[in-house]
Structures are given as structure tokens and as C-alpha cells.
Amino acid sequence: MNILILSSTFPYPPTRGGTQVRTFNLLKYLSKNHHITLVTQPEPGVTETEIEGLRDCVDKLVLFNRPHDSGTTGGILKKIQRLNKFVSEGIPPSVFNRYSVDMQNWIDYYVEAGKCDTITSEHSVNEIYVRPSFQKKIRTVVNVHSSVYGSCLNQLQNGISENPLRDKINLPLLRRYEKTYCNKFSAIVATTEEDKTQLREFNSQSEMMVIPNGVDLVMFPNRTADPGGHRLVFIGAMDNLANIDSVCFFCNEVLPEIQKQYPDATFDIVGSRPVAEVLALKEKPGVNVTGKVPSMAEYLHKSTVCVVSMRTGFGIKNKTLEAMAAGIPVVGSDRGLEGLAVDGENVELKALRANKPQEYVNAVSKLFENSQLRAELSHNARKLVETEFTWESAGRRYEQVCVGS
């Protein structure tokens, strides 16, 4: 089949972040059996080598300049103008600010000329390019990495919104927006059952499937030995709001309590583009902020425990799966372990759950003290990833959605 893939985020190399990792691995699988045309927008810093690397993965790569994002700039007047536009047109600023008229015109021509059988919107931010009329001509698929309404609601409920007043105003608008765009698609893909339930409320007619994220088992091999010690690690892009909140919460409210029991305990924050708030954490005892590293797996293998202290963000977390694949015991929150059967009755224990500071202290202490428990979690979690969370199995299911079988 001829499949047109829309991704305003440049999905290469597949180490940039969750959105890019998912998009790249799914298109890589689809390209085995289908003709793939990818339309994308390189952001500043993307190199010619990276463009050529992505070009080698698809039949046709079409590039458009990314519009200047003015969504967070300007004074109160600009903010009011953006809100008015959201109210009147129903499109969030985060979507509209990336919109390219040239890209839209190219997509319109491509579809009208009958050059594709299926069009996929990778992440809901790309839905803006899929016109309602397309559904009469071709199969339309949206790969919703996470519900924007659900994420906003979760941040407000947990008190970690950057701007609570803005988000309270936006919440009903996001609900309306998500309900509207969902109705343009023949099929909707979610990453978790929780998101599927939310999206089903918005659209009861379209096909709907849960396709979780996967892990590249070559990039994240199982560890060969348990290093012991008292070394904690967090991995993820460090300009992401949910990750920033996660490490700040852990450093401020959990780590000092752990260090009372284990004065030599350290915490590595491993990930690209750390913002000033994250860099400032280096001033705290035992905290190391690495920035971008050549190998996440190397840092995971050196660690005693991986912490996934997320308080917001829907969907299965790549960081959790990557730690599990690398064989590192995980202590995670409900958000960090979402979509994974890791504990409970008749379930092999694969991670320890914690949400409150003292629960993290107890879980981390338990793992520091018990090498047998570390080995049990390491074995069970790796087995879970190998059987249920490979990109091969995710790609196979996504192919079924795209071809309509």
C-alpha cells in the first residue's frame, strides 16, 4: 500500500524523545511491506546527516520549514488573541503555531491526486492537516500518543500545572477540540487502555486499538551484572514538563530522606536539553545532571535502581520500558507504570510502586538492601518487555490498523 505519514516532529535519530522514538519505529516497520512517504518539519539543529539517515528509511521524504513558534511569546494582548482564536476556531495554539500552509497544500494535492491509500497523523498535533473530506477517499488514522484533554486534566488534579488559570480555561476547549478531531478518522490508536477509554468517549464510531510503545532490545540490552551500591537514575528528555516536575519532586522531597539512611546515595539525571531548573539541581548533594549521553543503556547498567517518579503524563513511558529492558529494577508512580501489569494479585512482581515521598523511600531502601529482590524484578521485567513490548509486535499491529485488516 501507499501510506502517507505526517509528522511535524522530525523522527530521527530515534533517541530524541518519546514522540520521535514511537514514530520512527512504527514507520520503520511499515516500510518493510509498504511504500512510505513521510512529510515532516526539521527543527533547528537537525543535520544533513540526520536528514539523509531518515531518507534511507522511507521511499520518499518531503521536508517543509517549521513555522516560527510564537505560541509562548508576547504580552497579555497576544495571549488574549491566542485564546480568542482557540475559542473561535477550536484549534489549540500548540497545534496552530506549527501549521504550514505550504505543507497543507502539498498534502491536499497528494490526497486529491490519489497518490496514497492511507494517511496517518503521528501524534494528534498533526491532525490539523487531515481534512474531514479525506475520510471519503482514503483510510485516515491518528496515532494519539496521549490525550491532550486527559493530560491537562491530570496536571490540574495533581497541582503541577505551569499555569493553572490558563489550563482551567483551556480544559473545556481541549475537550471540544479532541472530540472534533477524533471524528475525522477511520481509526484511532492509543497507547494505553486509559487513553482508549477517554478517546472512546469522544468517538464511538471509529475503529480503536491500543498499541503500546516498544523497546529496541539491541539499544537496551539486558545487564550482565548487578552493580549493587546506592546509585539511582532517571532518564528522559530534560526539557519536558513532566520530566522536569518528576526530577524536581524527587530531588526536593525524596532524595534527602533516602540520604539520611544512605549518605552515599547518588541520583543521575540523564537526558538531553536540561533546562535551568534541572541544571540547578546539581547543587544538591549527590545529584548529577549529565545532559545528552552517547548511551542511555550504559548509565542504566551502572545504576542500582531506576526511578520513574512521574506525577503527570499519560501513556506507557518509554523510559520505564527501557529500564526494564536493560534489567534495572524500577520504582515508579502510577503514572510511571501506567499500562503495565507489574504488580497485584496473580501477577509476577516486575516493579515497585510509589507515589508519596515515604513510599519512594521505603521502596528504594527495600531494593538497596535486597539483592534477591533486585534480581527478581530484573528478570521479570525483562521477560515482560521481550514478550509484549517490542517494536516488532507494535509495528505488526499498527500495520493492521493502516491497511484496515
Coordinates of C-alpha atoms in Angstrom, one line a residue:
M1 CA 0.0 0.0 0.0
N2 CA 1.0 3.6 -0.4
I3 CA 1.0 5.2 3.1
L4 CA 1.4 8.9 3.7
I5 CA 2.8 9.6 7.2
L6 CA 2.5 13.1 8.7
S7 CA 4.9 14.1 11.5
S8 CA 5.7 17.7 12.2
T9 CA 8.2 16.4 14.7
F10 CA 11.4 15.2 12.9
P11 CA 11.6 11.5 13.9
Y12 CA 15.3 10.9 13.6
P13 CA 17.6 9.8 15.2
P14 CA 15.2 7.7 17.3
T15 CA 16.8 8.8 20.5
R16 CA 15.4 12.4 20.6
G17 CA 12.4 11.6 22.8
G18 CA 9.2 9.6 23.2
T19 CA 7.3 11.0 20.2
Q20 CA 10.2 10.6 17.8
V21 CA 11.0 7.1 19.1
R22 CA 7.5 5.8 18.5
T23 CA 7.1 7.5 15.1
F24 CA 10.4 6.2 13.8
N25 CA 10.0 2.6 14.9
L26 CA 6.5 2.3 13.5
L27 CA 7.4 3.8 10.1
K28 CA 10.5 1.6 10.0
Y29 CA 8.3 -1.4 10.4
L30 CA 5.7 -0.2 7.8
S31 CA 8.4 0.4 5.3
K32 CA 9.2 -3.3 5.1
N33 CA 6.0 -4.1 3.2
H34 CA 4.6 -0.8 2.0
H35 CA 5.6 2.4 0.1
I36 CA 6.1 5.1 2.7
T37 CA 6.0 8.8 2.0
L38 CA 6.9 10.9 5.1
V39 CA 6.1 14.6 5.4
T40 CA 8.0 16.3 8.3
Q41 CA 9.5 19.5 9.5
P42 CA 13.1 19.5 10.7
E43 CA 13.6 21.6 13.8
P44 CA 16.7 23.8 14.3
G45 CA 19.8 21.7 14.9
V46 CA 18.8 18.8 12.6
T47 CA 21.9 18.0 10.5
E48 CA 22.2 16.9 6.8
T49 CA 23.5 13.6 8.0
E50 CA 20.3 13.0 10.1
I51 CA 18.1 14.0 7.1
E52 CA 19.9 11.5 4.9
G53 CA 19.6 8.9 7.7
L54 CA 15.9 9.4 7.7
R55 CA 15.7 9.5 3.9
D56 CA 17.2 6.0 3.8
C57 CA 14.3 4.6 5.9
V58 CA 11.4 5.7 3.6
D59 CA 10.6 5.7 -0.1
K60 CA 10.0 9.4 -0.2
L61 CA 11.0 12.1 2.3
V62 CA 9.3 15.5 1.9
L63 CA 10.6 18.4 4.1
F64 CA 8.9 21.7 5.0
N65 CA 10.2 24.6 7.0
R66 CA 8.8 24.7 10.5
P67 CA 6.9 28.0 11.2
H68 CA 8.3 30.2 13.9
D69 CA 6.5 29.2 17.1
S70 CA 5.1 32.3 18.7
G71 CA 2.8 30.3 21.0
T72 CA 4.6 31.3 24.2
T73 CA 5.8 34.8 23.3
G74 CA 4.2 38.2 23.5
G75 CA 2.4 40.1 26.3
I76 CA -1.2 39.9 27.6
L77 CA -2.7 41.1 24.3
K78 CA -1.0 38.2 22.4
K79 CA -2.3 35.7 24.9
I80 CA -5.8 37.1 24.6
Q81 CA -5.6 36.9 20.8
R82 CA -4.4 33.2 21.0
L83 CA -7.3 32.4 23.4
N84 CA -9.9 34.1 21.2
K85 CA -8.5 32.1 18.2
F86 CA -8.8 28.9 20.2
V87 CA -12.4 29.7 21.2
S88 CA -13.5 30.7 17.7
E89 CA -11.6 28.2 15.6
G90 CA -11.3 25.3 18.1
I91 CA -7.6 24.7 17.4
P92 CA -5.1 25.0 20.3
P93 CA -2.2 27.4 19.9
S94 CA 0.2 24.4 20.3
V95 CA -1.2 22.9 17.1
F96 CA -1.9 26.1 15.1
N97 CA 1.6 27.5 15.7
R98 CA 3.2 24.6 13.9
Y99 CA 0.8 24.8 11.0
S100 CA 2.4 25.2 7.5
V101 CA 0.1 26.3 4.6
D102 CA 2.7 25.0 2.1
M103 CA 2.6 21.6 3.8
Q104 CA -1.2 21.6 3.8
N105 CA -1.3 22.5 0.1
W106 CA 1.1 19.6 -0.7
I107 CA -0.9 17.1 1.3
D108 CA -4.2 18.3 -0.3
Y109 CA -2.7 17.7 -3.8
Y110 CA -1.2 14.3 -2.8
V111 CA -4.5 13.0 -1.5
E112 CA -6.7 14.5 -4.2
A113 CA -4.4 13.0 -6.9
G114 CA -5.0 9.6 -5.4
K115 CA -1.3 9.0 -4.6
C116 CA -2.0 7.3 -1.2
D117 CA -4.3 4.6 0.2
T118 CA -3.8 5.6 3.9
I119 CA -2.8 8.8 5.7
T120 CA -1.5 8.6 9.3
S121 CA -1.3 11.5 11.7
E122 CA 1.6 10.7 14.0
H123 CA 0.6 12.4 17.3
S124 CA -2.6 14.4 17.5
V125 CA -0.7 17.7 16.7
N126 CA -0.6 16.6 13.1
E127 CA -4.4 16.1 12.8
I128 CA -4.8 19.7 11.5
Y129 CA -3.6 18.6 8.1
V130 CA -6.2 15.8 7.7
R131 CA -9.4 17.3 6.2
P132 CA -12.8 15.7 7.1
S133 CA -13.3 15.1 3.4
F134 CA -10.3 12.8 3.2
Q135 CA -12.2 10.0 5.0
K136 CA -14.4 9.6 1.9
K137 CA -11.4 8.9 -0.3
I138 CA -8.8 7.1 1.8
R139 CA -8.2 5.4 5.1
T140 CA -7.4 8.0 7.8
V141 CA -5.5 7.0 11.0
V142 CA -4.5 9.1 14.0
N143 CA -1.8 7.7 16.3
V144 CA -2.7 9.6 19.6
H145 CA 0.4 9.4 21.7
S146 CA -1.5 10.9 24.6
S147 CA -4.9 12.6 25.2
V148 CA -4.3 16.4 25.4
Y149 CA -7.5 16.8 27.4
G150 CA -6.6 13.9 29.7
S151 CA -3.0 15.3 30.3
C152 CA -4.3 18.8 31.1
L153 CA -6.9 17.4 33.5
N154 CA -4.3 15.3 35.2
Q155 CA -1.9 18.2 35.7
L156 CA -4.7 20.3 37.2
Q157 CA -5.8 17.5 39.5
N158 CA -2.2 16.9 40.7
G159 CA -1.4 20.6 41.2
I160 CA 1.6 20.6 38.8
S161 CA 0.2 22.8 36.0
E162 CA 2.6 25.5 34.9
N163 CA -0.3 27.9 34.6
P164 CA -3.5 26.6 36.5
L165 CA -5.7 29.6 35.4
R166 CA -4.8 29.1 31.8
D167 CA -5.4 25.4 31.9
K168 CA -8.7 25.7 33.7
I169 CA -9.8 28.0 30.9
N170 CA -8.4 25.6 28.3
L171 CA -9.8 22.4 29.7
P172 CA -13.3 22.6 28.1
L173 CA -11.8 23.9 24.9
L174 CA -9.4 20.9 24.8
R175 CA -12.3 18.5 25.4
R176 CA -14.2 20.1 22.4
Y177 CA -11.1 20.0 20.3
E178 CA -10.3 16.4 20.9
K179 CA -13.9 15.3 20.3
T180 CA -13.9 17.3 17.0
Y181 CA -10.7 15.9 15.5
C182 CA -11.4 12.3 16.6
N183 CA -14.4 12.3 14.2
K184 CA -12.2 12.8 11.2
F185 CA -10.5 9.4 11.4
S186 CA -11.4 5.9 10.3
A187 CA -9.2 4.5 13.0
I188 CA -7.8 5.8 16.3
V189 CA -4.7 4.4 18.0
A190 CA -4.0 4.9 21.7
T191 CA -1.0 3.7 23.8
T192 CA -3.0 2.7 26.9
E193 CA -6.4 1.4 27.8
E194 CA -6.9 4.6 29.9
D195 CA -6.4 6.8 26.9
K196 CA -8.6 4.5 24.8
T197 CA -11.4 4.9 27.3
Q198 CA -11.1 8.7 27.2
L199 CA -11.0 8.8 23.4
R200 CA -13.9 6.3 23.0
E201 CA -16.0 8.9 24.9
F202 CA -15.2 11.4 22.1
N203 CA -15.8 9.0 19.2
S204 CA -17.8 5.8 19.5
Q205 CA -17.9 5.1 15.7
S206 CA -14.2 4.8 14.6
E207 CA -12.2 1.6 15.0
M208 CA -10.0 1.9 18.0
M209 CA -6.9 -0.1 19.1
V210 CA -4.4 0.1 21.9
I211 CA -0.8 -0.2 20.6
P212 CA 1.7 0.3 23.4
N213 CA 5.2 1.6 22.9
G214 CA 8.1 -0.8 22.4
V215 CA 11.9 -1.0 23.1
D216 CA 14.8 -1.6 20.8
L217 CA 16.4 -4.6 22.6
V218 CA 19.7 -4.0 20.7
M219 CA 20.0 -0.5 22.1
F220 CA 18.9 -1.6 25.5
P221 CA 20.5 -5.0 26.2
N222 CA 19.9 -6.8 29.5
R223 CA 22.6 -6.1 32.1
T224 CA 25.2 -8.7 32.7
A225 CA 25.7 -8.0 36.4
D226 CA 24.1 -6.2 39.3
P227 CA 26.4 -3.3 40.4
G228 CA 24.9 -3.1 43.9
G229 CA 25.6 0.2 45.7
H230 CA 23.2 3.1 46.2
R231 CA 23.0 4.7 42.7
L232 CA 19.7 6.0 41.5
V233 CA 18.9 7.1 37.9
F234 CA 16.2 8.9 36.0
I235 CA 16.2 9.0 32.2
G236 CA 14.4 11.2 29.7
A237 CA 14.4 14.5 27.7
M238 CA 15.0 17.2 30.3
D239 CA 13.1 20.0 28.6
N240 CA 9.9 18.0 29.0
L241 CA 7.5 19.4 31.6
A242 CA 6.5 16.1 33.1
N243 CA 10.2 15.0 33.4
I244 CA 11.2 18.4 34.9
D245 CA 8.5 18.0 37.6
S246 CA 9.5 14.4 38.2
V247 CA 13.2 15.1 39.0
C248 CA 12.5 18.3 41.0
F249 CA 9.9 16.4 43.1
F250 CA 12.3 13.5 43.7
C251 CA 15.4 15.8 44.5
N252 CA 13.4 18.0 46.8
E253 CA 11.1 15.6 48.6
V254 CA 12.6 12.1 48.4
L255 CA 16.3 12.1 47.9
P256 CA 17.2 13.9 51.1
E257 CA 15.2 11.3 53.1
I258 CA 17.0 8.5 51.3
Q259 CA 20.4 10.1 52.0
K260 CA 19.6 10.1 55.7
Q261 CA 19.7 6.3 55.6
Y262 CA 22.3 6.1 52.8
P263 CA 24.6 9.1 52.9
D264 CA 26.5 7.9 49.8
A265 CA 23.3 7.6 47.7
T266 CA 23.5 9.4 44.3
F267 CA 21.0 10.4 41.7
D268 CA 21.9 10.7 38.0
I269 CA 19.5 12.7 35.8
V270 CA 20.3 11.5 32.3
G271 CA 18.8 13.2 29.3
S272 CA 19.3 15.8 26.6
R273 CA 18.4 19.5 26.8
P274 CA 18.3 20.1 30.6
V275 CA 16.6 23.4 31.4
A276 CA 17.9 25.8 34.0
E277 CA 15.6 24.4 36.7
V278 CA 17.1 21.0 36.2
L279 CA 20.7 22.2 35.9
A280 CA 20.2 23.9 39.3
L281 CA 19.7 20.5 40.9
K282 CA 23.4 19.8 40.5
E283 CA 23.9 22.0 43.6
K284 CA 22.2 19.4 45.7
P285 CA 24.4 16.6 47.3
G286 CA 24.8 13.5 45.2
V287 CA 22.9 14.9 42.2
N288 CA 24.5 14.6 38.7
V289 CA 22.9 16.2 35.6
T290 CA 24.6 14.7 32.6
G291 CA 22.8 16.3 29.6
K292 CA 22.8 14.2 26.4
V293 CA 24.9 11.0 26.6
P294 CA 26.0 8.5 23.9
S295 CA 24.3 5.6 25.6
M296 CA 21.3 5.6 28.0
A297 CA 21.8 1.9 28.5
E298 CA 25.3 2.4 29.8
Y299 CA 24.0 4.7 32.6
L300 CA 21.2 2.3 33.4
H301 CA 23.6 -0.6 33.7
K302 CA 25.7 1.3 36.2
S303 CA 22.6 2.1 38.4
T304 CA 21.2 0.2 41.3
V305 CA 17.6 1.4 40.8
C306 CA 15.8 3.4 38.1
V307 CA 13.3 5.9 39.5
V308 CA 10.2 6.9 37.4
S309 CA 8.7 9.5 39.7
M310 CA 6.2 10.9 37.2
R311 CA 3.2 12.9 38.5
T312 CA 1.7 13.7 35.2
G313 CA 1.7 12.5 31.5
F314 CA -0.5 9.8 30.1
G315 CA 0.6 6.7 28.1
I316 CA 3.2 4.0 28.6
K317 CA 6.5 5.6 29.3
N318 CA 9.4 4.7 27.1
K319 CA 11.8 5.4 30.0
T320 CA 10.1 2.6 32.1
L321 CA 10.3 0.1 29.3
E322 CA 13.9 0.9 28.5
A323 CA 14.9 0.5 32.1
M324 CA 13.1 -2.8 32.3
A325 CA 14.7 -4.0 29.1
A326 CA 18.1 -3.1 30.5
G327 CA 17.3 -5.2 33.6
I328 CA 17.3 -2.3 36.1
P329 CA 14.9 -2.6 39.0
V330 CA 12.3 0.1 38.7
V331 CA 10.5 2.1 41.4
G332 CA 7.7 4.0 39.7
S333 CA 4.5 6.0 40.3
D334 CA 1.0 5.1 39.0
R335 CA 1.8 7.5 36.0
G336 CA 5.2 6.0 35.5
L337 CA 3.9 2.4 35.5
E338 CA 0.7 3.2 33.5
G339 CA -0.4 0.5 31.1
L340 CA 1.9 -2.2 32.6
A341 CA 0.9 -5.2 34.6
V342 CA 3.7 -5.0 37.2
D343 CA 2.1 -5.9 40.5
G344 CA -1.2 -7.1 42.1
E345 CA -2.9 -10.4 42.7
N346 CA -1.6 -13.3 40.5
V347 CA 0.9 -11.0 38.8
E348 CA 4.6 -11.6 38.9
L349 CA 6.3 -8.6 40.6
K350 CA 8.1 -6.6 37.9
A351 CA 8.4 -3.2 39.6
L352 CA 7.8 -1.5 43.0
R353 CA 5.1 1.2 43.1
A354 CA 5.4 4.5 44.9
N355 CA 3.5 7.8 44.8
K356 CA 4.2 9.6 48.1
P357 CA 7.7 10.5 49.3
Q358 CA 7.8 8.0 52.1
E359 CA 6.6 5.2 49.7
Y360 CA 9.6 6.0 47.5
V361 CA 12.0 5.9 50.5
N362 CA 10.6 2.5 51.6
A363 CA 10.7 1.0 48.1
V364 CA 14.2 2.3 47.3
S365 CA 15.5 1.1 50.7
K366 CA 14.0 -2.3 50.1
L367 CA 15.8 -2.7 46.8
F368 CA 19.1 -1.3 48.2
E369 CA 19.0 -4.0 50.9
N370 CA 17.8 -7.0 49.0
S371 CA 19.8 -8.2 46.0
Q372 CA 17.4 -11.2 45.6
L373 CA 14.5 -8.8 45.1
R374 CA 16.6 -6.8 42.6
A375 CA 17.3 -9.9 40.6
E376 CA 13.6 -10.9 40.7
L377 CA 12.4 -7.6 39.3
S378 CA 15.2 -7.5 36.7
H379 CA 14.3 -11.0 35.4
N380 CA 10.5 -10.5 35.4
A381 CA 10.6 -7.0 33.8
R382 CA 13.0 -8.0 31.0
K383 CA 10.7 -11.0 30.2
L384 CA 7.7 -8.7 30.1
V385 CA 9.4 -6.4 27.6
E386 CA 10.6 -9.3 25.4
T387 CA 7.1 -10.8 25.2
E388 CA 4.8 -7.8 25.0
F389 CA 6.7 -4.6 24.3
T390 CA 8.9 -4.9 21.2
W391 CA 8.7 -2.6 18.3
E392 CA 8.2 -5.7 16.1
S393 CA 4.9 -6.5 17.8
A394 CA 3.8 -2.9 17.9
G395 CA 4.6 -2.4 14.2
R396 CA 2.7 -5.6 13.3
R397 CA -0.4 -4.3 15.0
Y398 CA 0.0 -0.8 13.5
E399 CA 0.2 -2.3 10.1
Q400 CA -3.1 -4.0 10.6
V401 CA -4.7 -0.6 11.5
C402 CA -3.1 1.2 8.5
V403 CA -4.2 -1.4 5.9
G404 CA -7.6 -1.9 7.6
S405 CA -7.4 -5.7 8.2

